[in-house]
XYZ file of C-alpha atoms in Angstrom:
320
model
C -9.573 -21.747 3.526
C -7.510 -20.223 5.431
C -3.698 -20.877 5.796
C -2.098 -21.228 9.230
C -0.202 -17.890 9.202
C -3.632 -16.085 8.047
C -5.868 -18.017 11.051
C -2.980 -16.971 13.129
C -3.367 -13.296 12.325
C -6.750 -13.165 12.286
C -7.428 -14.371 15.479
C -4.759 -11.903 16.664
C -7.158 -9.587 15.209
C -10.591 -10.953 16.765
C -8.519 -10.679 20.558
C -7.917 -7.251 19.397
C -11.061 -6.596 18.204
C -12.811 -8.344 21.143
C -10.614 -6.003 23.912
C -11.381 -3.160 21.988
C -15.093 -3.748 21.982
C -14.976 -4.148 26.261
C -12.177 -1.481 26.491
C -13.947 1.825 24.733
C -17.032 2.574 24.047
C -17.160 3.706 20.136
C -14.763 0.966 19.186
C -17.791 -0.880 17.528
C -20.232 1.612 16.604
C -20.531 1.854 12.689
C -19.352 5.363 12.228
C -15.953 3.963 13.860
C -15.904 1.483 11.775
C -16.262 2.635 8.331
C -13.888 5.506 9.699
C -11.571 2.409 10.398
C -12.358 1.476 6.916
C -11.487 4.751 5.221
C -8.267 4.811 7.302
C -6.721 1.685 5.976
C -7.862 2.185 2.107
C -4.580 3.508 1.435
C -1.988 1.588 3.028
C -3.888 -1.065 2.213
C -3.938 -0.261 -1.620
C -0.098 0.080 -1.623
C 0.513 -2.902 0.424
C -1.900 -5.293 -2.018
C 0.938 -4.156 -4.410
C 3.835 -4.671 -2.123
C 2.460 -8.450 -1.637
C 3.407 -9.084 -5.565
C 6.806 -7.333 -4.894
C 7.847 -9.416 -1.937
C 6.352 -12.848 -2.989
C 8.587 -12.270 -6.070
C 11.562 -12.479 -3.578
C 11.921 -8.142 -3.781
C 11.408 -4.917 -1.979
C 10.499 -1.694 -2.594
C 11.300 1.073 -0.060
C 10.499 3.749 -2.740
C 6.606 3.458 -2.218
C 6.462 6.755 -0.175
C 7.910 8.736 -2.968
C 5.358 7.798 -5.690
C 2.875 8.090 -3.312
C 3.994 11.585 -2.932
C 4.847 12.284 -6.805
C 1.469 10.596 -8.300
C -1.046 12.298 -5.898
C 1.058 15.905 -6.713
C 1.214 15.379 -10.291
C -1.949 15.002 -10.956
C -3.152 17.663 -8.856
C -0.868 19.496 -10.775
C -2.483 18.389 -14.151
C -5.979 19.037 -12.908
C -5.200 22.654 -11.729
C -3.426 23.178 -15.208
C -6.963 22.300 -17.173
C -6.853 18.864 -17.687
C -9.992 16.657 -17.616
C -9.679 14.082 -15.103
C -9.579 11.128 -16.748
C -6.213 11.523 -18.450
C -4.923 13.447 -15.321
C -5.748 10.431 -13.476
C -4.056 7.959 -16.712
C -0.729 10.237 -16.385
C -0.821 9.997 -12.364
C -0.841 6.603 -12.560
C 1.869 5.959 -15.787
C 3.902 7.908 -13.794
C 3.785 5.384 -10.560
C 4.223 2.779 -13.498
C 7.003 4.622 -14.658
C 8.928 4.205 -11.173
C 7.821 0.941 -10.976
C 9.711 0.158 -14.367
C 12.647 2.029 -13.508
C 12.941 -0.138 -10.253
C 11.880 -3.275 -11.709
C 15.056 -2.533 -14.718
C 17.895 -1.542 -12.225
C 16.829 -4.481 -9.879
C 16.780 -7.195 -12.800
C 18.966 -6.470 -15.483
C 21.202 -3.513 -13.703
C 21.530 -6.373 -11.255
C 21.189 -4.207 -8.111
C 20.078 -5.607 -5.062
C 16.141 -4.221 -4.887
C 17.068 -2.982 -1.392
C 19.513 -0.523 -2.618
C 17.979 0.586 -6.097
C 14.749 1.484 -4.710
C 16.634 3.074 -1.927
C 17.981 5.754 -4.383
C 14.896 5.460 -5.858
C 13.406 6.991 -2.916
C 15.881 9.882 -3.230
C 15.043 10.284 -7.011
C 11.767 10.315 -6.854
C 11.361 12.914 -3.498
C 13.603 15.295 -5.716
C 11.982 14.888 -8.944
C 8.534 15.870 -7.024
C 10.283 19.001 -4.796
C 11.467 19.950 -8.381
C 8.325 19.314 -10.164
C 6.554 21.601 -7.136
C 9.251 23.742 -6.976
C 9.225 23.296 -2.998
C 5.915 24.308 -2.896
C 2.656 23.174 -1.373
C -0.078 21.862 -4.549
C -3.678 22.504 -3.684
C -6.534 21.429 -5.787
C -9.151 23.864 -5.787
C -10.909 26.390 -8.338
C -9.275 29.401 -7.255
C -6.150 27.717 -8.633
C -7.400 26.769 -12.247
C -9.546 23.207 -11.517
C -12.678 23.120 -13.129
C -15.907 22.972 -10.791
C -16.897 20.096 -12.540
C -13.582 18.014 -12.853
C -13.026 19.274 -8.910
C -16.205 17.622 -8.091
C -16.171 14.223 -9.458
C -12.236 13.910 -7.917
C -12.904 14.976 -4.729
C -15.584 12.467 -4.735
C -13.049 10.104 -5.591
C -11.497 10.565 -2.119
C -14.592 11.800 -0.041
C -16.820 10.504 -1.272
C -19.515 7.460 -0.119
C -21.050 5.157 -2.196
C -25.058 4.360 -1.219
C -24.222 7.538 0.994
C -22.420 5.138 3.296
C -19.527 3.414 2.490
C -16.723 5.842 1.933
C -15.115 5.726 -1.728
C -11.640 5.389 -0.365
C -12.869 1.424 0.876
C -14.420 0.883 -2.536
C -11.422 1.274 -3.915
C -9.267 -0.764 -1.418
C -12.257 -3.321 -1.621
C -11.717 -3.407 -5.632
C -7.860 -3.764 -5.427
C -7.672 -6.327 -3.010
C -10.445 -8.678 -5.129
C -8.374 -7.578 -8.596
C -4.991 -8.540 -6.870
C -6.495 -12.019 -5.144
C -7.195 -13.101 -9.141
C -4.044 -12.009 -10.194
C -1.878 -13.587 -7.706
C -4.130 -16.598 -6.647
C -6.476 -17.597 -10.210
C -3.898 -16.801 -13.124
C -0.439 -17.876 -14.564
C 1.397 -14.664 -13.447
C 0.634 -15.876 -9.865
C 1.829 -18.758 -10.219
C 5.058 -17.303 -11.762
C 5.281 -14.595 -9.013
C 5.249 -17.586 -6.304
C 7.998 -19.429 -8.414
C 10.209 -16.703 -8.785
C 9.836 -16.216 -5.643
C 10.703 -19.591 -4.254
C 13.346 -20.300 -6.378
C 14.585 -18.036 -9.534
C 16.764 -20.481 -10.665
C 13.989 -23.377 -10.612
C 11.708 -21.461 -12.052
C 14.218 -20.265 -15.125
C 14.792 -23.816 -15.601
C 11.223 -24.064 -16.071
C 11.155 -21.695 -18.566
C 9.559 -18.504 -16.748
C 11.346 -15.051 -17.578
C 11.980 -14.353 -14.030
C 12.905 -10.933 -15.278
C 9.932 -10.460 -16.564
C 7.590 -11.648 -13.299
C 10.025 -9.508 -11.649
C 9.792 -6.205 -13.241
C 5.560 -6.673 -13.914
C 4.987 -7.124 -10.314
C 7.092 -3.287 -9.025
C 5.159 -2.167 -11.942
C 2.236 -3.143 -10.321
C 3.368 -1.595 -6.957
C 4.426 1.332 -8.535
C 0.972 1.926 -10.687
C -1.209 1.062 -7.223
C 1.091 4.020 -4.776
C 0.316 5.994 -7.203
C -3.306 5.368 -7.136
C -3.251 5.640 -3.423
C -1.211 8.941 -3.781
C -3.919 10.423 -5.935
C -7.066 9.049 -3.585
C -4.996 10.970 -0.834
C -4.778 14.059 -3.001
C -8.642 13.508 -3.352
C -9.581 13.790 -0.055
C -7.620 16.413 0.926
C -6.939 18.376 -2.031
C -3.523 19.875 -0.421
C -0.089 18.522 -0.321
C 3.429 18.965 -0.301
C 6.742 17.071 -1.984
C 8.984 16.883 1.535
C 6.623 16.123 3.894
C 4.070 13.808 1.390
C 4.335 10.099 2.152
C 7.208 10.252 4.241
C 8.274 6.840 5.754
C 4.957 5.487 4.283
C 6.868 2.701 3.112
C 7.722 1.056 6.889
C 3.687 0.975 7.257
C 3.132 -0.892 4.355
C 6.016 -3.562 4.258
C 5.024 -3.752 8.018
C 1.131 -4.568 6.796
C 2.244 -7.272 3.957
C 4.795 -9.359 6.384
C 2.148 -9.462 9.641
C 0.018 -10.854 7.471
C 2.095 -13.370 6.250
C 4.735 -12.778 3.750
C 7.860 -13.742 4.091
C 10.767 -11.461 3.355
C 12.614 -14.072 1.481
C 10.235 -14.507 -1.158
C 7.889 -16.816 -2.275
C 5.252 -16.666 0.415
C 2.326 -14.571 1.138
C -1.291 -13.945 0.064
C -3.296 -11.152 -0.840
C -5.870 -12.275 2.483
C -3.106 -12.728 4.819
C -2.397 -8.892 3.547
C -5.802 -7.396 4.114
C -5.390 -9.189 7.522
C -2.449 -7.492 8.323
C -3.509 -3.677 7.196
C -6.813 -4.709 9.497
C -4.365 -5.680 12.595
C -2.370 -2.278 11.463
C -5.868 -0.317 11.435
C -7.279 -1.819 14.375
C -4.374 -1.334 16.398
C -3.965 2.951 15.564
C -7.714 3.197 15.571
C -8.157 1.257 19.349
C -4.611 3.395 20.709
C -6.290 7.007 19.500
C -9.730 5.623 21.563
C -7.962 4.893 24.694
C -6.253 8.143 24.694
C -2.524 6.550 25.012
C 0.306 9.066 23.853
C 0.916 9.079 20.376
C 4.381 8.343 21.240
C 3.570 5.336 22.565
C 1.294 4.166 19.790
C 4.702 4.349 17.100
C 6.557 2.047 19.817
C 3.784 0.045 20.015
C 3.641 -0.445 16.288
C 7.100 -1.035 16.289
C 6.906 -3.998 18.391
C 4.290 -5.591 16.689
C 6.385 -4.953 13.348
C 9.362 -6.891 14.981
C 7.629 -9.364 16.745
C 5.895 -9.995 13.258
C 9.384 -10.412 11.239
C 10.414 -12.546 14.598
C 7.709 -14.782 13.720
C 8.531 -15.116 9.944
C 12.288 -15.926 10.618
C 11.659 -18.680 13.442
C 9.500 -20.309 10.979
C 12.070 -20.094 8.107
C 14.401 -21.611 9.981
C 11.557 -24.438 11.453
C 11.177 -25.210 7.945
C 14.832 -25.385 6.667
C 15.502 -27.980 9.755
């Protein structure tokens, strides 16, 4: 069943959809929308992650930079020799890593999340532009990658399973059903929404909010790394100033249209996937009509405000 925010955004998204389908004529062919698909996996991946972070009643603006630092690391260790597999398991203990750090300095260094993974976000950009030296990281033979370990990664990211369905939406579609147990069928959801609600209630209760707190940037941190290394998959090239940049707006953007509140304590990992589609949607049926890609960031924009608009008015509907 759907709640009322999530029937509210996705009939936002069937109007969309629907004006879409009349206003262009590729909108609803399949190519588009697999492409739509393909375009979404990663945002969407991060923002299944950001959904933990903000239901526990935190934020993490730092996303863009482990994007950037996971996908170029393990280039990095693939070029170097490394078998994939534990390039792939040090990509992502590094996004863990940052999730840690962040989870530590916003729980028991008793930083507001806002700030810590603010200089995170500094910390993180540098550590890659020093790790890279400054320069760009492509994955390809001529640099050291083995044909074979080049092969199966770049399948990882360009890929299709069934020679249809591009591997970049199996993964999103494997995330989002993996984070819908977590946070909806187990304990640690439950403890995420308490936290969330209320920290002190739920200490009372005898949940280590610290805990819940610091498990769910992990989480974040492990899955923009992931989404970092799918991008380095499909196009094996990439550099540490320019990689992710202000990826982070996109995907708190995704998470609160579809339903989470900033304050904590609400949001689901459906309303989420409803909000990347509206995202998706939206940039895929702007690019179709031909209108200025100018226009299509204001655009966003508006939605993104009218979206947080929408969350506050209902806070305070609630509180009265």
């Amino acid at each position: 069943m759907l709640t009322a925010k999530e029937t509210g955004v996705f009939l936002a998204l069937v109007v969309m959809c629907l004006f879409l389908a009349f206003a262009t004529e590729s909108f609803l062919t399949t190519t588009n929308l697999l492409n739509v698909g393909r375009q979404i996996s990663l945002l969407g991946i991060m923002a299944i992650g950001m959904t933990f972070v903000l239901v526990s009643g935190e934020i993490d603006l730092s996303v863009g930079s482990t994007y950037a630092l996971g996908g170029l690391a393990t280039g990095m260790f693939i070029i170097s020799g490394w078998p994939l597999l534990p390039a792939l398991g040090a990509g992502l203990l590094i996004g863990a890593a940052v999730g840690l750090a962040n989870g530590l300095l916003s729980t028991y260094g008793r930083l507001p999340s806002l700030i810590a993974t603010l200089g995170m976000l500094s910390i993180i950009r540098g550590s890659a532009l020093l790790l890279t030296g400054g320069q760009p990281v492509t994955v390809n033979e001529r640099n050291g990658a083995a044909p074979d370990v080049l092969a199966r990664f770049e399948f990882m990211g360009q890929g299709y399973l069934f020679g249809v369905v591009p591997m970049q939406l199996v993964f999103f579609a494997a995330v989002a059903a993996l984070g819908w147990l977590l946070l909806s069928r187990t304990a640690f959801g439950f403890r995420v929404f308490a936290v969330g609600g209320s920290a002190k209630a739920a200490r009372v209760s005898g949940i280590h909010v610290q805990g819940v707190k610091i498990w769910a940037f992990v989480i974040m941190g492990t899955l923009a790394a992931l989404a970092g290394i799918l991008s380095m998959a499909f196009l094996p090239s990439g550099q540490a100033g320019r990689t992710g940049l202000g990826l982070e707006l996109d995907v708190i953007a995704a998470v609160v249209i579809g339903g989470a509140s900033l304050a904590g304590g609400i949001g689901t990992v459906l309303g989420t996937v409803l909000g990347v589609l509206v995202i998706g949607v939206l940039r895929n049926g702007l690019v179709l009509m031909g209108v200025s890609p100018f226009m299509q960031e204001v655009m966003i924009g508006l939605v993104i405000i009218i979206a947080v608009a929408i969350d506050k008015w209902s806070m305070r509907s609630r509180s009265t």
